[in-house]
Short mmCIF file of C-alpha atoms in Angstrom, two decimals:
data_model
loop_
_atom_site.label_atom_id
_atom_site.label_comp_id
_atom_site.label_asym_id
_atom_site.label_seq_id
_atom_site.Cartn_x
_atom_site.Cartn_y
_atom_site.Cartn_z
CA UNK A 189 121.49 -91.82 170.45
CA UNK A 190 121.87 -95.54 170.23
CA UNK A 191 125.23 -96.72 170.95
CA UNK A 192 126.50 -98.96 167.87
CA UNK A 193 127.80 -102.46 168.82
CA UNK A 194 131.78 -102.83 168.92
CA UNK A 195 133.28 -103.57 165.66
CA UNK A 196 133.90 -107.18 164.58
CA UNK A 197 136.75 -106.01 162.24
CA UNK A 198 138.69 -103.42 163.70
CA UNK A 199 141.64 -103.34 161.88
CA UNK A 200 139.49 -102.53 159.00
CA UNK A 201 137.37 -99.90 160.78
CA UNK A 202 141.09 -98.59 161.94
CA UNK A 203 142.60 -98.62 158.58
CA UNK A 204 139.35 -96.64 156.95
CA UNK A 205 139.54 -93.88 159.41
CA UNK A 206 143.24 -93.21 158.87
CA UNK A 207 143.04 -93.36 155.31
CA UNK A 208 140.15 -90.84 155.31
CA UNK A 209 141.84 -88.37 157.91
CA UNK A 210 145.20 -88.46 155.94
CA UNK A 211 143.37 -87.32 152.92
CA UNK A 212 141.56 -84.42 154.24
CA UNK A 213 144.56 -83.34 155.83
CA UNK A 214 146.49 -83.41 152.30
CA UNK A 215 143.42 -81.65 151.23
CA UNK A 216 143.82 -78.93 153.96
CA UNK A 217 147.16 -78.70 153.06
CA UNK A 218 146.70 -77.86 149.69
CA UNK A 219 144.26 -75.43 150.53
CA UNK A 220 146.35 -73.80 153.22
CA UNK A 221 149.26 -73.29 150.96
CA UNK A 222 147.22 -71.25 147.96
CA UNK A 223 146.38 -68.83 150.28
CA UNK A 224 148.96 -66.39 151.32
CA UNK A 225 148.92 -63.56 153.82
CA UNK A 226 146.38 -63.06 156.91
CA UNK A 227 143.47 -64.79 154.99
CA UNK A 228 145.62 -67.88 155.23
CA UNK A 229 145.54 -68.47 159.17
CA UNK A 230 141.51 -67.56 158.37
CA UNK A 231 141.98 -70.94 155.98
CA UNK A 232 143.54 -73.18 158.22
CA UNK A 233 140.89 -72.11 161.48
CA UNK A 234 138.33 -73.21 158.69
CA UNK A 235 139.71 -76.05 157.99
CA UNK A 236 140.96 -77.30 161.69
CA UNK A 237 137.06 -76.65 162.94
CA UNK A 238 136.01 -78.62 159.60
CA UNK A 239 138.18 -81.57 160.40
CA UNK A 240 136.93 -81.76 164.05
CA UNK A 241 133.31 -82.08 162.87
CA UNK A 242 133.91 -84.74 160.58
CA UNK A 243 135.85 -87.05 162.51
CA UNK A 244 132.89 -86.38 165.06
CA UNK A 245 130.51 -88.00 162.83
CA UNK A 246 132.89 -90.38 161.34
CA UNK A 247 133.57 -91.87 164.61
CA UNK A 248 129.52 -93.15 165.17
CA UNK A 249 129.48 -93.90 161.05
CA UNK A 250 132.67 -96.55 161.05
CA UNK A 251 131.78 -98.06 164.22
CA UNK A 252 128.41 -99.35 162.75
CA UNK A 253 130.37 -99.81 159.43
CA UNK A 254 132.71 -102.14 161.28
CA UNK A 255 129.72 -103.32 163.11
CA UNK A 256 128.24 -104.59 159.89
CA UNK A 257 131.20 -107.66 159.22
CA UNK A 258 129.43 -111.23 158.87
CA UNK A 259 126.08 -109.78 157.57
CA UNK A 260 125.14 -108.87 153.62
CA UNK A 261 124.54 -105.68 154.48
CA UNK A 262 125.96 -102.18 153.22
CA UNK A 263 123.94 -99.47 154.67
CA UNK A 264 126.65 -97.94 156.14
CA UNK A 265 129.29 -98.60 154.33
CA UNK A 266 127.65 -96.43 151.45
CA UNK A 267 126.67 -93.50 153.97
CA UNK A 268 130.45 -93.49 154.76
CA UNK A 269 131.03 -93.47 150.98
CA UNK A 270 128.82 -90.93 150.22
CA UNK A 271 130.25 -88.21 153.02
CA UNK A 272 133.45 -89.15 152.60
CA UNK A 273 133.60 -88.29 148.57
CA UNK A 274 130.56 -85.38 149.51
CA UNK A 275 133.42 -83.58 151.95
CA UNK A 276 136.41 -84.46 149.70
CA UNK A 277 135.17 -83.09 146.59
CA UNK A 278 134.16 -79.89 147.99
CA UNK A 279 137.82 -79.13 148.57
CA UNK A 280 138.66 -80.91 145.44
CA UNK A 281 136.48 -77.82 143.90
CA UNK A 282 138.18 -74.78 145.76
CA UNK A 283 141.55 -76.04 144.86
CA UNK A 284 140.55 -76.50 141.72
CA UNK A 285 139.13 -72.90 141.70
CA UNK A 286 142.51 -71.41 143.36
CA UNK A 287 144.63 -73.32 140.37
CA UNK A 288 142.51 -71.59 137.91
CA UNK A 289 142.88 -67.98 139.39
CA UNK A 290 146.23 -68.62 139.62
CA UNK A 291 147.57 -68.71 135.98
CA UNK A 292 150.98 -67.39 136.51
CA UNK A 293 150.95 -70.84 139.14
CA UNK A 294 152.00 -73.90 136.60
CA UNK A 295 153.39 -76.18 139.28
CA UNK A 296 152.90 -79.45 137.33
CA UNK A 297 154.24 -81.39 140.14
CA UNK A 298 151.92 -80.50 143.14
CA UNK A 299 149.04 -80.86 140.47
CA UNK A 300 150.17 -84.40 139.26
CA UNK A 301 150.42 -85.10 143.22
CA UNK A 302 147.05 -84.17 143.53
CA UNK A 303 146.34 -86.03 140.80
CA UNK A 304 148.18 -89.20 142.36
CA UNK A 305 146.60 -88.51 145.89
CA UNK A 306 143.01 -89.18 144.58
CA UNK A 307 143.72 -92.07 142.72
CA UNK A 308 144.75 -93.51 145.15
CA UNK A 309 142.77 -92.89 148.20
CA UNK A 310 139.61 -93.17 146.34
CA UNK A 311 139.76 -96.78 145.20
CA UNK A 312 141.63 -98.05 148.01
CA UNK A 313 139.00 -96.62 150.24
CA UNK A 314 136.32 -98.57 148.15
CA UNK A 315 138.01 -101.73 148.36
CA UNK A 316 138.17 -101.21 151.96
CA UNK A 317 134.89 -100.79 152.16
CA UNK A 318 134.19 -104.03 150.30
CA UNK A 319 136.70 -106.19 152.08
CA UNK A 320 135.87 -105.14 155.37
CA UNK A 321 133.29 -107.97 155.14
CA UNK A 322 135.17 -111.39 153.86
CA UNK A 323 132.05 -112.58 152.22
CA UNK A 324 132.49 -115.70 154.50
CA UNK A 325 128.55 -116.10 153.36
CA UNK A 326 129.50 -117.10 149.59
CA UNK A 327 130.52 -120.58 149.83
CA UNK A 328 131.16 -120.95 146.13
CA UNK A 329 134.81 -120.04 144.50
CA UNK A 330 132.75 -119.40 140.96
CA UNK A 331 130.69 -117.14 142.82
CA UNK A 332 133.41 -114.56 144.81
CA UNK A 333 136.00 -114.89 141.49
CA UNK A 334 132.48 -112.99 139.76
CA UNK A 335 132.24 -110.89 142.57
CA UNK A 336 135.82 -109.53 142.41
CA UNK A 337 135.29 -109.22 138.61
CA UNK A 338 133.13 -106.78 138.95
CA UNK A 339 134.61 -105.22 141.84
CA UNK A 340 138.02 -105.00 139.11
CA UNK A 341 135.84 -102.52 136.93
CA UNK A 342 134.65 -100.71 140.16
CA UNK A 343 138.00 -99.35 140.52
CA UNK A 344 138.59 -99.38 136.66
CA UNK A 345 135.96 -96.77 136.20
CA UNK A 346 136.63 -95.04 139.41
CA UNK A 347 139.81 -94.07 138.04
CA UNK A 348 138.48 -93.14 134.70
CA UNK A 349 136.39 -90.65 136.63
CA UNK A 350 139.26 -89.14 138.28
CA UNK A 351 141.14 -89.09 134.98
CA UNK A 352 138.57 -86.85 133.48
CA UNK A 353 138.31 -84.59 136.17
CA UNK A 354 142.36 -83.92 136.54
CA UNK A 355 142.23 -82.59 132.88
CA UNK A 356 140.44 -79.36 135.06
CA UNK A 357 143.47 -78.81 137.26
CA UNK A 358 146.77 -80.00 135.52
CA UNK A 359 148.12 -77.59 133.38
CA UNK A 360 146.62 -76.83 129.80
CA UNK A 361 147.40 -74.92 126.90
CA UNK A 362 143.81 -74.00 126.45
CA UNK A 363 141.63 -73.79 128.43
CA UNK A 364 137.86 -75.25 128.24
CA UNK A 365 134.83 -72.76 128.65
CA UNK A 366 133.64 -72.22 132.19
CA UNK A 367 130.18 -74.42 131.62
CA UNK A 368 132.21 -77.01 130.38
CA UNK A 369 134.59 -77.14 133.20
CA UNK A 370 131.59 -76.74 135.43
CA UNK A 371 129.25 -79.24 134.15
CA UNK A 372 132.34 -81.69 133.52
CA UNK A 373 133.47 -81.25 137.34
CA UNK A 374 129.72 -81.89 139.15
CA UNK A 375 129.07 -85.10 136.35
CA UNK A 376 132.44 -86.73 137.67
CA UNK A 377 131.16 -85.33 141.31
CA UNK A 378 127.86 -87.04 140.86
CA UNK A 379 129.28 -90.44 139.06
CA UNK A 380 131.69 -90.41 142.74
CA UNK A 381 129.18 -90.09 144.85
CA UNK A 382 126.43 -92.56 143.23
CA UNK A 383 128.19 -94.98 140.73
CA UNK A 384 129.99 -97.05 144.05
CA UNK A 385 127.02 -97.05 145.80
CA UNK A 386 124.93 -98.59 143.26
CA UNK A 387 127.77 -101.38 143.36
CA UNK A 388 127.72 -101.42 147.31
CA UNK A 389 123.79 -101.96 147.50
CA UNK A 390 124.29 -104.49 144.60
CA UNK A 391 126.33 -106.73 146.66
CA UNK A 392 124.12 -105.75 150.15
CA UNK A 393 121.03 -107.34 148.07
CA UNK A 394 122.38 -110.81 147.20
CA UNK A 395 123.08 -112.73 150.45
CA UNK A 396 124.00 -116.23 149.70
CA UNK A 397 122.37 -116.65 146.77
CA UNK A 398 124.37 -114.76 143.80
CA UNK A 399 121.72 -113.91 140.94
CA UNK A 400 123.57 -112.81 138.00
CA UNK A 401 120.56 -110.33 137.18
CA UNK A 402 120.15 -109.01 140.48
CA UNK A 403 123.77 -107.53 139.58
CA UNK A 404 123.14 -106.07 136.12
CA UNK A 405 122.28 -102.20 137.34
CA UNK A 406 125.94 -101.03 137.65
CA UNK A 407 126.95 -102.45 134.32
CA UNK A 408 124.13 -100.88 132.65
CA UNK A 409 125.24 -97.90 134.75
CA UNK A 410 128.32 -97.67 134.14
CA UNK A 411 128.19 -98.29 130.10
CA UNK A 412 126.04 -95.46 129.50
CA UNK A 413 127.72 -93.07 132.19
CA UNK A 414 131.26 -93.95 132.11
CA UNK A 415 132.11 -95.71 129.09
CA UNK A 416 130.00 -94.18 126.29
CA UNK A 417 129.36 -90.45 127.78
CA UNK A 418 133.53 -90.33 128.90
CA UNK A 419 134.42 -91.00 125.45
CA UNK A 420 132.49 -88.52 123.90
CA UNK A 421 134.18 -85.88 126.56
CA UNK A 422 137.70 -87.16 125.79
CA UNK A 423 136.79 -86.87 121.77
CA UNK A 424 135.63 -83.77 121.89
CA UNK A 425 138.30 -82.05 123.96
CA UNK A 426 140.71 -84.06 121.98
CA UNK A 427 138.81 -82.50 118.58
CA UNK A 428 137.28 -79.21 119.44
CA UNK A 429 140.18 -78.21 121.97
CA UNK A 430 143.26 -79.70 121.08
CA UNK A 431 143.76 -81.23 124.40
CA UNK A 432 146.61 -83.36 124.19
CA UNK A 433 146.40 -84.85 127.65
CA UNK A 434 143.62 -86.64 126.82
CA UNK A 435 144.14 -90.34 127.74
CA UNK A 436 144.70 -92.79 124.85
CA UNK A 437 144.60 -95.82 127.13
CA UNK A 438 141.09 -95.01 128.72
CA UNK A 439 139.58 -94.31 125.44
CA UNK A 440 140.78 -97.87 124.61
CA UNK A 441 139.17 -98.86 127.75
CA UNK A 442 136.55 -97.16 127.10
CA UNK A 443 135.76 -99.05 123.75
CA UNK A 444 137.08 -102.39 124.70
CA UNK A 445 134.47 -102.19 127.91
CA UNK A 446 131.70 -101.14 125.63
CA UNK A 447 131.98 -104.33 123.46
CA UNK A 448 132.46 -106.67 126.29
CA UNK A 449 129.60 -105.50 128.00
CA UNK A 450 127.33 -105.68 124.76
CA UNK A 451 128.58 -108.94 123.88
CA UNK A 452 127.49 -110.13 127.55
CA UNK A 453 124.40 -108.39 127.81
CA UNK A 454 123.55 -110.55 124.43
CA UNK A 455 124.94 -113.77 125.87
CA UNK A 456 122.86 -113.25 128.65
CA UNK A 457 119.54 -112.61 127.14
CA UNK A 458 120.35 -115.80 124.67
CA UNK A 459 120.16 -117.86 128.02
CA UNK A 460 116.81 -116.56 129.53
CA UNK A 461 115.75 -117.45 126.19
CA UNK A 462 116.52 -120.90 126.22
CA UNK A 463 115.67 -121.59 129.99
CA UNK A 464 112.75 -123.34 130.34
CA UNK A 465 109.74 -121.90 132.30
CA UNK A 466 110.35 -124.53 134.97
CA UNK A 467 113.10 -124.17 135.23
CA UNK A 468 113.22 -120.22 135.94
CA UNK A 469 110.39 -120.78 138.16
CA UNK A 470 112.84 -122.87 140.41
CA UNK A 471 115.69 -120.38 139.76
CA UNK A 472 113.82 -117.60 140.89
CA UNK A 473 112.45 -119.62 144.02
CA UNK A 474 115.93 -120.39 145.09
CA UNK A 475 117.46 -116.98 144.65
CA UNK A 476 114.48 -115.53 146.99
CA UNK A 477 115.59 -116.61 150.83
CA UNK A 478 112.71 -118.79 152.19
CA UNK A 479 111.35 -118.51 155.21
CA UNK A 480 111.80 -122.80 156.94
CA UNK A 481 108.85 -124.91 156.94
CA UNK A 482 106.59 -124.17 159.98
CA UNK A 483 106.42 -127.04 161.90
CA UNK A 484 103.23 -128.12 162.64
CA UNK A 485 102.67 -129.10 166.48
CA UNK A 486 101.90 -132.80 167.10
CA UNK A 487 98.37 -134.02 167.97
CA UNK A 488 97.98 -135.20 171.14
CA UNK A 489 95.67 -137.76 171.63
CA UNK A 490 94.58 -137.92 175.46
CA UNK A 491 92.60 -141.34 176.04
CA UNK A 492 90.69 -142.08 179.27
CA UNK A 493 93.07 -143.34 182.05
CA UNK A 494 91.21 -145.84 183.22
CA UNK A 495 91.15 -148.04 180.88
CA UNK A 496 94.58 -147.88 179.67
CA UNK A 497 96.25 -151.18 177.85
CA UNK A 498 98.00 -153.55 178.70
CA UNK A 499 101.57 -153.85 177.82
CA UNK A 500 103.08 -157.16 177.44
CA UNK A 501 106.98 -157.51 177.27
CA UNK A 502 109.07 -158.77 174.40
CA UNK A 503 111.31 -161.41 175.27
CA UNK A 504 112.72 -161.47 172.32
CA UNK A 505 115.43 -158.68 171.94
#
């Protein structure tokens, strides 16, 4: 196995790794604890040998992550991602599943907890991820201030994720119908595990040169995924099931997002409209890295020796 190089950051590298093992130990907890008798020391052997093989592999994977400071790159940080929230939500699901065979269980507080515990570790963990590389690359003030913009609704939409997915667990009058739990559960699953990653590669891709439509994926992304589809879940529990903990603030959100994203996305096409060809032609050039100008070798001119010239001195200085 190649041995990664030593991390450039590692407070970084340090503070991802303790974030990620508090979490899954939170997670064990609450998985521990809803299980009662001898099938709970079963649980926590599970868990404990679980644990151990993660922080195994997380060990090589946020080495190279820390490995990857003062480059554009984001390979790794997204492979962390992506088996961090992979792991997590697994035992997101089977406490899930223990809250909902447990009916006579309404323990609203260590459900809000749970509730808390996600939304936090799951966008701090992202951030992490992003500012474990200080962009020192991007020269330009315009240029970060529109990074962390978008980085803003990164975390925005990350927690309207989780908000859709704690109306599962927290305590309901009614409840929804098991495909509709189901298919709500593994669509916020599959938004968490793709949705930052698209944002990660986004940033991987542009280097020094920022092109605003190199970064246009997520947005599209996100409006159709997040901002339309999440409204139309929050509506219809809100209609059809009478769900009163349906968020009034994200459906603002929701609605506000969709018409600033419109109104850009038509601001934006107005000005490849009125850029001139040559003028995209040269945009385009400079926002693909060029290779420098080969230098061509000099000519050397070898003349016969013998009869070389004669050279006279200036006296004049």
């Amino acid at each position: 196995m190649v041995r990664p190089p030593p991390p450039t950051n590692k407070p970084h590298v340090c503070l991802s790794t303790i974030l990620i093992m508090s979490s899954m130990a939170l997670m064990d907890a609450y998985l521990v604890e809803q299980n009662q008798g001898p099938r709970k020391i079963g649980i926590c052997i599970m868990v404990m040998v679980g644990d151990i093989c993660f922080l195994i592999i997380l060990r090589y994977v946020a080495v190279w992550v820390g490995a990857e400071v003062r480059t554009a790159k984001r390979g790794y940080a997204m492979i962390l991602w992506f088996l961090y929230i992979f792991v997590l939500e697994i035992k997101v699901y089977f406490i899930y599943q223990n809250y909902k065979a447990d009916r006579r269980s309404l323990d609203s507080i260590s459900r809000k907890a749970l509730t808390l515990l996600l939304s936090i570790t799951v966008p701090v963990l992202y951030m992490i991820l992003v500012g474990i590389d200080h962009m020192e690359y991007v020269r330009a003030f315009k240029k970060k201030e529109e990074i962390r913009n978008r980085l803003f609704w990164v975390v925005v939409d990350l927690l309207d994720i989780l908000d859709i997915q704690a109306n599962l667990w927290e305590p309901q009058k009614k409840g929804l119908p098991l495909w509709a739990e189901g298919l709500m559960f593994f669509y916020c699953y599959i938004l968490l595990l793709v949705l930052p990653c698209v944002s990660l590669s986004e940033i991987s891709m542009q280097g020094i040169n920022i092109v605003p439509h190199k970064m246009m994926l997520y947005p599209i992304l996100s409006l159709v995924t997040i901002n339309i589809i999440t409204l139309f879940i929050r509506g219809g529990n809100l209609i059809f099931y009478k769900d009163m903990r349906v968020s009034g603030i994200l459906m603002g959100k929701n609605l506000i997002a969709i018409i600033l994203k419109t109104c850009s996305f038509v601001q934006y096409r107005a000005q490849l409209q009125n850029v001139p060809p040559t003028l995209g032609i040269e945009l385009q050039k400079n926002a693909t890295p060029q290779a420098p100008p080969m230098l061509t070798p000099p000519q050397v001119v070898i003349q016969d020796m013998t009869t070389l010239p004669e050279v006279t001195t200036c006296e004049h200085t």
